Amino acid sequence: MRHAEAESSPTLEAYLHRLAAALGALPAEERADILLEIRSHVAEQRHRFPSLSVHEVLEHLGAPDKYAETFLADWRAVTSMAQRPSATAGLATLVTGGARALPALAVLALLYSVVAALLLVVVTEWIDPHATGLFIDTHAEMRIAQCD
């Protein structure tokens, strides 16, 4: 069976028909892309390995229902992530919430300020531990006196 014959194989057409039915939850354009990709995959495998039959190539993919589940799982994951509000959307809702949201916004601003201040102290302390005055070196005077 040649490349053109693999594209019109009854076995392939039956597989694609069952796969399309199993992918029913996907948008039509996405289903069409998947079916086209499978058709292309079978043709490519038949071209690379002429001893393989269409049935053997499809057997490697697995049953249409099981194979469809991989696409459906990915699609569900993407759509569920798209439905979750982002942090920015949550902040926008908080800001536009009016007087009821003002205390929550004030607490949020205070927390961000504390984190920023602590980060500044940590960086300054790391760069020069004696410059910030957070750590008192009681032995520094003795070391200075010994050096003189």
XYZ file of C-alpha atoms in Angstrom:
148
model
C 0.000 0.000 0.000
C 1.476 3.351 -1.024
C 1.287 6.773 0.686
C -1.925 7.818 -1.122
C -3.576 4.503 -0.348
C -2.788 4.897 3.375
C -4.623 8.216 3.397
C -7.823 6.619 2.053
C -7.650 3.301 3.874
C -11.011 2.032 5.204
C -9.200 1.058 8.406
C -7.892 4.595 8.834
C -11.264 6.144 8.004
C -13.028 3.939 10.570
C -10.404 4.828 13.208
C -10.732 8.551 12.468
C -14.528 8.330 12.603
C -14.400 6.674 16.053
C -11.737 9.150 17.217
C -13.837 12.116 16.058
C -16.811 10.785 18.010
C -14.664 10.333 21.125
C -13.336 13.891 20.765
C -16.854 15.322 20.672
C -16.244 17.653 23.623
C -13.485 19.521 21.789
C -14.171 22.486 19.524
C -14.647 21.459 15.882
C -11.489 23.215 14.694
C -9.352 21.433 17.277
C -10.932 18.075 16.405
C -10.196 18.667 12.730
C -6.560 19.504 13.529
C -6.161 16.312 15.544
C -7.706 14.161 12.825
C -5.495 15.776 10.197
C -2.459 15.173 12.389
C -3.359 11.486 12.819
C -3.860 11.110 9.076
C -0.459 12.741 8.501
C 1.173 10.565 11.163
C -0.116 7.367 9.556
C 1.065 8.497 6.115
C 4.490 9.411 7.481
C 4.902 6.103 9.317
C 3.844 4.183 6.222
C 6.339 6.158 4.146
C 9.195 5.619 6.640
C 8.376 1.978 7.331
C 6.719 0.472 4.233
C 6.451 -2.922 5.902
C 3.964 -1.532 8.482
C 0.294 -1.750 7.696
C -2.162 1.030 8.508
C -3.636 -1.258 11.121
C -0.225 -1.682 12.808
C 0.394 2.074 12.901
C -3.049 2.668 14.426
C -2.552 -0.186 16.848
C 0.520 1.628 18.146
C -1.652 4.691 18.877
C -4.148 2.598 20.793
C -7.919 2.421 20.789
C -9.566 5.647 19.584
C -11.428 6.131 22.876
C -8.253 5.773 24.950
C -6.216 7.909 22.553
C -8.868 10.624 22.641
C -8.583 10.778 26.432
C -5.052 12.202 26.165
C -6.360 15.128 24.118
C -9.434 15.572 26.296
C -7.365 15.600 29.495
C -5.084 18.298 28.082
C -8.071 20.311 26.888
C -9.776 20.066 30.283
C -6.595 21.206 32.036
C -6.217 24.209 29.738
C -9.867 25.243 30.002
C -9.916 24.883 33.787
C -6.816 27.078 34.054
C -8.398 29.679 31.782
C -11.484 29.810 33.986
C -9.519 30.564 37.157
C -9.222 34.252 37.930
C -5.692 35.590 37.886
C -4.092 37.458 40.774
C -4.441 40.675 38.817
C -8.147 40.073 38.282
C -8.547 39.374 41.997
C -6.743 42.592 42.887
C -8.871 44.545 40.404
C -11.999 43.129 41.991
C -10.666 44.069 45.413
C -9.824 47.614 44.304
C -13.175 48.181 42.638
C -15.051 46.675 45.564
C -15.725 50.099 47.085
C -15.744 50.924 50.787
C -16.316 47.290 51.815
C -13.021 46.259 50.228
C -10.976 49.155 51.621
C -9.870 47.405 54.856
C -8.745 44.330 52.936
C -6.860 46.517 50.483
C -5.188 48.394 53.361
C -4.079 45.125 54.969
C -2.747 43.908 51.650
C -0.785 47.147 51.134
C 0.609 46.911 54.684
C 1.725 43.317 54.137
C 3.455 44.215 50.875
C 5.177 47.152 52.625
C 6.422 44.918 55.445
C 7.755 42.364 52.984
C 9.502 45.086 50.967
C 11.055 46.572 54.118
C 12.271 43.181 55.316
C 13.742 42.452 51.909
C 15.562 45.774 51.976
C 16.979 45.031 55.448
C 18.098 41.544 54.429
C 19.865 42.822 51.316
C 21.509 45.686 53.217
C 22.577 43.355 56.024
C 23.994 40.913 53.518
C 25.987 43.602 51.714
C 27.389 45.243 54.861
C 26.406 43.677 58.201
C 27.766 46.588 60.252
C 25.968 49.320 58.279
C 22.432 48.515 59.351
C 23.020 48.276 63.055
C 20.796 45.273 63.497
C 23.624 43.143 64.813
C 25.718 44.664 67.573
C 29.317 43.583 67.589
C 30.396 43.910 71.226
C 33.911 42.812 70.461
C 34.507 45.407 67.734
C 35.876 47.997 70.192
C 38.316 45.481 71.591
C 39.515 44.515 68.115
C 39.943 48.196 67.186
C 41.913 48.841 70.394
C 44.166 45.840 69.760
C 44.944 47.043 66.241
C 46.065 50.489 67.447
